[in-house]
Amino acid sequence: MSSGLTEEQKRKIEENRQKALARRAERLAAQQGGPDGLTSQQSNQQNPSYRRNLEHQCMKQENNHVRFINQHQQTPNSHVAQKSYVHKGYNHFNAPQQMAGSCGVQQENCSEGSKQDSWSQMCSTKQSLPILQNSLSPHQHYSGSEQPKYHATFKKPTEPSHPRLTAKEHPDDVKRLQNLNRSASGHVGMKYMPSPSSATLSDSEMSTNAGKPTCGPFPQKDSISQFCGTMRPPTPLKEGKMQKVASSSGVDSNLEIFCHRKVPSVIKGRCVKHSEDRFQVEVGYNAELIAVFKSIPSKRYDPAMKIWNFSLEDYRSLMEAVKPLSSVTLVPFEEMDAAGPATCSQSVGSGPSLKSFLKTCSGWKKPSATVRGKCVLISRSRFEVEIGYAAEIIEVFKQMNSRNYDMKTRKWSFLLEDYARLMEAVQRLSTVEVEPLPKPVIQAFGPQFDEPAFHVSDIPEADLSAVDSKIVMSLMPFQREGVNFAISREGRLLLADDMGLGKTIQAICIAAYYRKEWPLLVVTPSSVRFTWAEAFHRWLPSLSPEGTNVILTGKDNLSAKLINIISFDLLSKMDKQLKDTFQVVIIDESHFLKNTKTARCRAAMPLLKAAKRVILLSGTPAVSRPAELYTQIAAVRPTFFPQFHSFGLRYCDAKKMPWGWDYSRSSNLGELKLLLEESVMIRRLKSDVLSQLPAKQRKMVVVAPEGMNAKTKAELAAAAKDMVKGYRTKQQEKEALLLFYNRTAEAKIRSVIEYILDLLESGRDKFLVFAHHRIVLNAISKELENKHIGYIRIDGATPSAERQSLCQKFQFSEKHSVAVLSLTAANTGLTLSSADLVVFAELFWNPGVLIQAEDRAHRIGQTSSVNVHYLVAKGTADDYLWPMIQEKIKVLGEAGLSEASFSETAEATDYFYKRDPKQQTIYSLFQRTFSEQGDNLDEALLVEAADACQRSDSRSASQDAGADTCSASPCKKQRLEDYFHRQ
Ligand SMILES: Nc1ncnc2c1ncn2[C@@H]1O[C@H](COP(=O)(O)OP(=O)(O)OP(=O)(O)O)[C@@H](O)[C@H]1O
């Protein structure tokens, strides 16, 4: 393409460019001096062939930049990584891989020592490369005026480059090396691990590669710059000799691998936590290593995972035994701890000062010390030193500008900005030892250590424009804050809001923000799997109706849909292939993972560590001791406390006992709270946000249908079929309905019990459970007794005189967690306001009865918002009762007779389809029977329900001999008393 310039203009431009270069060369010569007044680089700049070569390199680099982008675009989810790469610059999550990718590409083209040096410099300076890549356009690369700027990024080579060894002259060699490197390791963050097939080079190849200034993808430390910047003449090739040369010149051991004719296979592994007192070694097969493993007394082999694990007590001896093995490298715990990414956006801390603080975390023990103390974080900006009296330390304290002495506690505190100075001064005192702040605290509060004015309380408003507007508009202000917090923490958090504050809606919104990274996995107690599926469809209307996959058996496809929902129990039966399948994971009731020894915890932890976004939900993350929090913290921030023991020492007041370590106590809880709130957890209590909450929060819980056995399902289907056929008399209709209702009760029992047990495991210590049928009330009571859980029961058989004392027991005794109540016999006149959760195990056709029952908890004395959970089973009478109840309540609400409408606060009004003509027939039957006859029907129905139950019972007498399946008393008189008692 013509430039449009005349020959004269072109000549002038070239002349000016030469002049500019000459002036620049003079300037640099004056600054740096040299034998001839010019550095070798500057000499090169004036050398036309050098410039041509450089331009050639620039062009290649540009092409490779494009190739890099394309490579990323071809990988799944690459758009996400790339977006943050391009727009945000270096980012703790994405950058390592991105840098790895980019370094690999850039290095391909380094052909001269000077250039390699600068490339390696760029590769190791994390921020410079993206800036360079984004800012250099092809035009800029070729512009004469830009060239000096570009040159300025190159360092002077430490030794003259070997003339034979340029990529231009040996493109095949370069390619061969690149292939080797790629086959060995996908990214720069890993040491080179040659595969046997890629590890053999011919002598001539070695000769070329050994002396060649190749910027191969060697990630470690300065290996790239060392290798690229240190040009050696080719060394005679005898096996082993080259290795020696490489080692002696300080080249990273990775490179030694290249210098062998037959490269020995080196495998790299790492030690990671396995359980509270054990660690495991993740490593490939190596015979020598296996021999070492077998010599360790506490060895255990997990055949399913094919991983060896050991007691922490054997850690040192194992590492010592592995050291002499030249074919194995193991990354120890400590290294992982220090090198792990600071995943929290605020734990910036890559600056030198933070590193030096981190150094102060180790090696502080002084045998000569006579006075010992410790640093404890007491607020987001201050720490305290807990220590006895020593004149020297007081002197040190007095030198700190931010010192403050609390007369009451007799403790000194300081701003975090004084921490490094203070610790340095303390280290010089031979008789005083001060335990430093833990590493996670320093990582989490990094900015405050560096910058006193830094204030992190304002969490930025997340851009939710890509999320369904329905959910975004529905978020309450505190819920929106929760979402902002999650996104500011890169989607890894423990959302520990009090129960009923809407953790589900927040979790769905957070997950939807990362929708491009789906498939999503939701792990929940099995009793609420279907409720989650409903909630996704409710809040994300853009989701296709087939978008969710509720996993029911171990044989189901685990990632069949965009959203996959699985129970904890099934998760533990899953294949380990799951580990890398999900980038976004929600764990509902995450305290279910608190025990590291459980199968569910062992299954979930690798999954969570591998995922990019981890959303843990729990209203009760720890019930009794900080040790229970450990796994949840480790899931959100794996690098904080890689070993439980260090967490235990700091926060569980760990004590060595004759039988081992006791971690059941607590210590430094204030600091733990600050640490969690800064980088792991957000928690709001109901009392914090009461003004934003409705007085009652109703929730529909879809209980699992597989809880029904085949016989019950068949009976329900038969009852439904009969109803569709129609009946000649109203009496027949009613009887059929009541039979259907009774069958429903039987069908729900298993799911209801499962749900109640899940609530108890979640730490819900006071709640009411209402049911209508005696068979349901009995089953619940029996289960509570079996589990030794204190409860009261009030039904039609409870004498009036006893009711009050039972209520008092429940109200004031901590031992009584559950009140098991008959819907018809205990829905009025009782005060049970010490509970703020009401569970309806069964539905009832009259919403008035339900609302009165809710009000046992929601009444004077109640200081909280009351949560109401309606358990609804698909394929039962609930399919008709639930919509009917909602409709009735809506009418009452519109007439101002009911304070809250179900449709506004409970899920899925249209959950049950009434489009099916058969279902429509049954629904009409329900409506006709339960609505048309008005309030008078209740008494009659209650009685008839009982009769129907008894009739059905007598039919199934062999099954449940003599059982009375209604909660109303078996005696009609008593039933009527119950009814009138309600009035
Ligand atoms: N912003 C909102 N708009 C409408 N309904 C909401 C909102 N937030 C929560 N809810 C409703 O409140 C009820 C309780 O919410 P949710 O079940 O998510 O609470 P939770 O914090 O998970 O409680 P738990 O700890 O008991 O599981 C649900 O019916 C939910 O739909």
mmCIF file of N, CA, C and O in Angstrom, residues 102-146:
data_model
loop_
_atom_site.group_PDB
_atom_site.id
_atom_site.type_symbol
_atom_site.label_atom_id
_atom_site.label_comp_id
_atom_site.label_asym_id
_atom_site.label_seq_id
_atom_site.Cartn_x
_atom_site.Cartn_y
_atom_site.Cartn_z
ATOM 1 N N SER A 102 1.048 -16.507 28.098
ATOM 2 C CA SER A 102 1.691 -15.469 27.319
ATOM 3 C C SER A 102 3.192 -15.639 27.315
ATOM 4 O O SER A 102 3.841 -15.456 26.317
ATOM 5 N N CYS A 103 3.751 -16.033 28.439
ATOM 6 C CA CYS A 103 5.193 -16.212 28.472
ATOM 7 C C CYS A 103 5.595 -17.291 27.495
ATOM 8 O O CYS A 103 6.548 -17.145 26.754
ATOM 9 N N GLY A 104 4.815 -18.362 27.512
ATOM 10 C CA GLY A 104 5.161 -19.451 26.624
ATOM 11 C C GLY A 104 5.248 -18.976 25.206
ATOM 12 O O GLY A 104 6.164 -19.312 24.462
ATOM 13 N N VAL A 105 4.336 -18.151 24.824
ATOM 14 C CA VAL A 105 4.307 -17.693 23.447
ATOM 15 C C VAL A 105 5.427 -16.701 23.192
ATOM 16 O O VAL A 105 6.164 -16.800 22.224
ATOM 17 N N GLN A 106 5.559 -15.775 24.059
ATOM 18 C CA GLN A 106 6.579 -14.756 23.840
ATOM 19 C C GLN A 106 7.954 -15.377 23.732
ATOM 20 O O GLN A 106 8.760 -14.993 22.927
ATOM 21 N N GLN A 107 8.164 -16.373 24.561
ATOM 22 C CA GLN A 107 9.499 -16.919 24.609
ATOM 23 C C GLN A 107 9.889 -17.608 23.322
ATOM 24 O O GLN A 107 11.042 -17.755 23.016
ATOM 25 N N GLU A 108 8.921 -18.030 22.576
ATOM 26 C CA GLU A 108 9.225 -18.723 21.334
ATOM 27 C C GLU A 108 10.146 -17.908 20.451
ATOM 28 O O GLU A 108 10.926 -18.425 19.694
ATOM 29 N N ASN A 109 10.018 -16.617 20.530
ATOM 30 C CA ASN A 109 10.660 -15.799 19.536
ATOM 31 C C ASN A 109 11.952 -15.158 19.976
ATOM 32 O O ASN A 109 12.537 -14.384 19.260
ATOM 33 N N CYS A 110 12.336 -15.433 21.169
ATOM 34 C CA CYS A 110 13.553 -14.811 21.641
ATOM 35 C C CYS A 110 14.734 -15.440 20.947
ATOM 36 O O CYS A 110 14.939 -16.638 21.023
ATOM 37 N N SER A 111 15.460 -14.670 20.270
ATOM 38 C CA SER A 111 16.566 -15.249 19.552
ATOM 39 C C SER A 111 17.890 -14.615 19.904
ATOM 40 O O SER A 111 18.924 -15.098 19.540
ATOM 41 N N GLU A 112 17.861 -13.532 20.596
ATOM 42 C CA GLU A 112 19.124 -12.928 20.973
ATOM 43 C C GLU A 112 19.137 -12.691 22.462
ATOM 44 O O GLU A 112 18.116 -12.440 23.081
ATOM 45 N N GLY A 113 20.347 -12.734 22.979
ATOM 46 C CA GLY A 113 20.462 -12.578 24.413
ATOM 47 C C GLY A 113 19.755 -11.366 24.931
ATOM 48 O O GLY A 113 18.972 -11.435 25.867
ATOM 49 N N SER A 114 19.941 -10.249 24.314
ATOM 50 C CA SER A 114 19.332 -9.035 24.829
ATOM 51 C C SER A 114 17.837 -9.131 24.826
ATOM 52 O O SER A 114 17.157 -8.762 25.769
ATOM 53 N N LYS A 115 17.319 -9.687 23.755
ATOM 54 C CA LYS A 115 15.858 -9.759 23.678
ATOM 55 C C LYS A 115 15.312 -10.760 24.676
ATOM 56 O O LYS A 115 14.313 -10.540 25.325
ATOM 57 N N GLN A 116 16.010 -11.867 24.780
ATOM 58 C CA GLN A 116 15.523 -12.868 25.718
ATOM 59 C C GLN A 116 15.505 -12.311 27.120
ATOM 60 O O GLN A 116 14.598 -12.531 27.884
ATOM 61 N N ASP A 117 16.530 -11.576 27.384
ATOM 62 C CA ASP A 117 16.591 -10.992 28.704
ATOM 63 C C ASP A 117 15.387 -10.121 28.978
ATOM 64 O O ASP A 117 14.742 -10.186 30.016
ATOM 65 N N SER A 118 15.087 -9.313 27.992
ATOM 66 C CA SER A 118 13.958 -8.417 28.227
ATOM 67 C C SER A 118 12.654 -9.164 28.256
ATOM 68 O O SER A 118 11.766 -8.877 29.019
ATOM 69 N N TRP A 119 12.569 -10.226 27.403
ATOM 70 C CA TRP A 119 11.324 -10.999 27.452
ATOM 71 C C TRP A 119 11.165 -11.664 28.787
ATOM 72 O O TRP A 119 10.110 -11.691 29.372
ATOM 73 N N SER A 120 12.274 -12.227 29.242
ATOM 74 C CA SER A 120 12.151 -12.907 30.522
ATOM 75 C C SER A 120 11.784 -11.917 31.590
ATOM 76 O O SER A 120 11.008 -12.199 32.492
ATOM 77 N N GLN A 121 12.335 -10.710 31.429
ATOM 78 C CA GLN A 121 12.006 -9.682 32.417
ATOM 79 C C GLN A 121 10.502 -9.401 32.372
ATOM 80 O O GLN A 121 9.835 -9.307 33.385
ATOM 81 N N MET A 122 10.025 -9.315 31.151
ATOM 82 C CA MET A 122 8.594 -9.015 31.041
ATOM 83 C C MET A 122 7.756 -10.161 31.566
ATOM 84 O O MET A 122 6.744 -9.972 32.200
ATOM 85 N N CYS A 123 8.230 -11.367 31.261
ATOM 86 C CA CYS A 123 7.456 -12.521 31.710
ATOM 87 C C CYS A 123 7.414 -12.602 33.221
ATOM 88 O O CYS A 123 6.444 -13.061 33.795
ATOM 89 N N SER A 124 8.495 -12.189 33.837
ATOM 90 C CA SER A 124 8.488 -12.329 35.288
ATOM 91 C C SER A 124 7.900 -11.116 35.978
ATOM 92 O O SER A 124 7.567 -11.135 37.139
ATOM 93 N N THR A 125 7.739 -10.023 35.246
ATOM 94 C CA THR A 125 7.102 -8.857 35.850
ATOM 95 C C THR A 125 5.651 -8.895 35.458
ATOM 96 O O THR A 125 5.284 -8.576 34.353
ATOM 97 N N LYS A 126 4.830 -9.347 36.391
ATOM 98 C CA LYS A 126 3.478 -9.751 36.020
ATOM 99 C C LYS A 126 2.675 -8.664 35.324
ATOM 100 O O LYS A 126 1.907 -8.932 34.442
ATOM 101 N N GLN A 127 2.824 -7.435 35.731
ATOM 102 C CA GLN A 127 1.945 -6.442 35.151
ATOM 103 C C GLN A 127 2.415 -5.921 33.796
ATOM 104 O O GLN A 127 1.634 -5.442 33.025
ATOM 105 N N SER A 128 3.691 -6.033 33.551
ATOM 106 C CA SER A 128 4.180 -5.367 32.367
ATOM 107 C C SER A 128 3.699 -6.017 31.089
ATOM 108 O O SER A 128 3.429 -5.362 30.119
ATOM 109 N N LEU A 129 3.556 -7.306 31.100
ATOM 110 C CA LEU A 129 3.245 -7.974 29.856
ATOM 111 C C LEU A 129 1.866 -7.640 29.301
ATOM 112 O O LEU A 129 1.761 -7.267 28.138
ATOM 113 N N PRO A 130 0.841 -7.713 30.071
ATOM 114 C CA PRO A 130 -0.458 -7.340 29.502
ATOM 115 C C PRO A 130 -0.454 -5.923 28.967
ATOM 116 O O PRO A 130 -1.015 -5.643 27.921
ATOM 117 N N ILE A 131 0.216 -5.049 29.672
ATOM 118 C CA ILE A 131 0.229 -3.662 29.225
ATOM 119 C C ILE A 131 0.923 -3.590 27.884
ATOM 120 O O ILE A 131 0.433 -3.015 26.924
ATOM 121 N N LEU A 132 2.037 -4.281 27.796
ATOM 122 C CA LEU A 132 2.791 -4.255 26.556
ATOM 123 C C LEU A 132 1.956 -4.844 25.436
ATOM 124 O O LEU A 132 1.837 -4.285 24.357
ATOM 125 N N GLN A 133 1.334 -5.958 25.709
ATOM 126 C CA GLN A 133 0.566 -6.619 24.657
ATOM 127 C C GLN A 133 -0.587 -5.770 24.196
ATOM 128 O O GLN A 133 -0.916 -5.747 23.034
ATOM 129 N N ASN A 134 -1.179 -5.095 25.109
ATOM 130 C CA ASN A 134 -2.347 -4.318 24.713
ATOM 131 C C ASN A 134 -1.964 -3.001 24.070
ATOM 132 O O ASN A 134 -2.744 -2.402 23.366
ATOM 133 N N SER A 135 -0.775 -2.551 24.366
ATOM 134 C CA SER A 135 -0.467 -1.218 23.888
ATOM 135 C C SER A 135 0.300 -1.199 22.578
ATOM 136 O O SER A 135 0.335 -0.201 21.894
ATOM 137 N N LEU A 136 0.912 -2.291 22.191
ATOM 138 C CA LEU A 136 1.698 -2.255 20.969
ATOM 139 C C LEU A 136 0.866 -2.711 19.784
ATOM 140 O O LEU A 136 0.515 -3.861 19.656
ATOM 141 N N SER A 137 0.571 -1.792 18.918
ATOM 142 C CA SER A 137 -0.131 -2.164 17.703
ATOM 143 C C SER A 137 0.924 -2.422 16.640
ATOM 144 O O SER A 137 2.063 -2.003 16.766
ATOM 145 N N PRO A 138 0.560 -3.106 15.543
ATOM 146 C CA PRO A 138 1.551 -3.357 14.504
ATOM 147 C C PRO A 138 2.158 -2.048 14.017
ATOM 148 O O PRO A 138 3.339 -1.948 13.768
ATOM 149 N N HIS A 139 1.334 -1.059 13.940
ATOM 150 C CA HIS A 139 1.841 0.214 13.454
ATOM 151 C C HIS A 139 2.919 0.735 14.393
ATOM 152 O O HIS A 139 3.985 1.163 13.977
ATOM 153 N N GLN A 140 2.646 0.650 15.650
ATOM 154 C CA GLN A 140 3.624 1.134 16.629
ATOM 155 C C GLN A 140 4.917 0.350 16.526
ATOM 156 O O GLN A 140 5.979 0.896 16.633
ATOM 157 N N HIS A 141 4.803 -0.906 16.299
ATOM 158 C CA HIS A 141 6.010 -1.721 16.238
ATOM 159 C C HIS A 141 6.911 -1.288 15.107
ATOM 160 O O HIS A 141 8.111 -1.354 15.212
ATOM 161 N N TYR A 142 6.311 -0.844 14.021
ATOM 162 C CA TYR A 142 7.119 -0.513 12.855
ATOM 163 C C TYR A 142 7.453 0.960 12.761
ATOM 164 O O TYR A 142 8.222 1.375 11.932
ATOM 165 N N SER A 143 6.857 1.724 13.600
ATOM 166 C CA SER A 143 7.108 3.157 13.518
ATOM 167 C C SER A 143 8.506 3.476 14.014
ATOM 168 O O SER A 143 8.938 3.040 15.065
ATOM 169 N N GLY A 144 9.186 4.241 13.213
ATOM 170 C CA GLY A 144 10.537 4.590 13.593
ATOM 171 C C GLY A 144 10.591 5.358 14.886
ATOM 172 O O GLY A 144 11.457 5.147 15.717
ATOM 173 N N SER A 145 9.619 6.210 15.093
ATOM 174 C CA SER A 145 9.669 7.020 16.300
ATOM 175 C C SER A 145 9.430 6.191 17.551
ATOM 176 O O SER A 145 9.832 6.532 18.624
ATOM 177 N N GLU A 146 8.712 5.036 17.398
ATOM 178 C CA GLU A 146 8.437 4.204 18.561
ATOM 179 C C GLU A 146 9.602 3.286 18.900
ATOM 180 O O GLU A 146 9.695 2.763 19.972
#
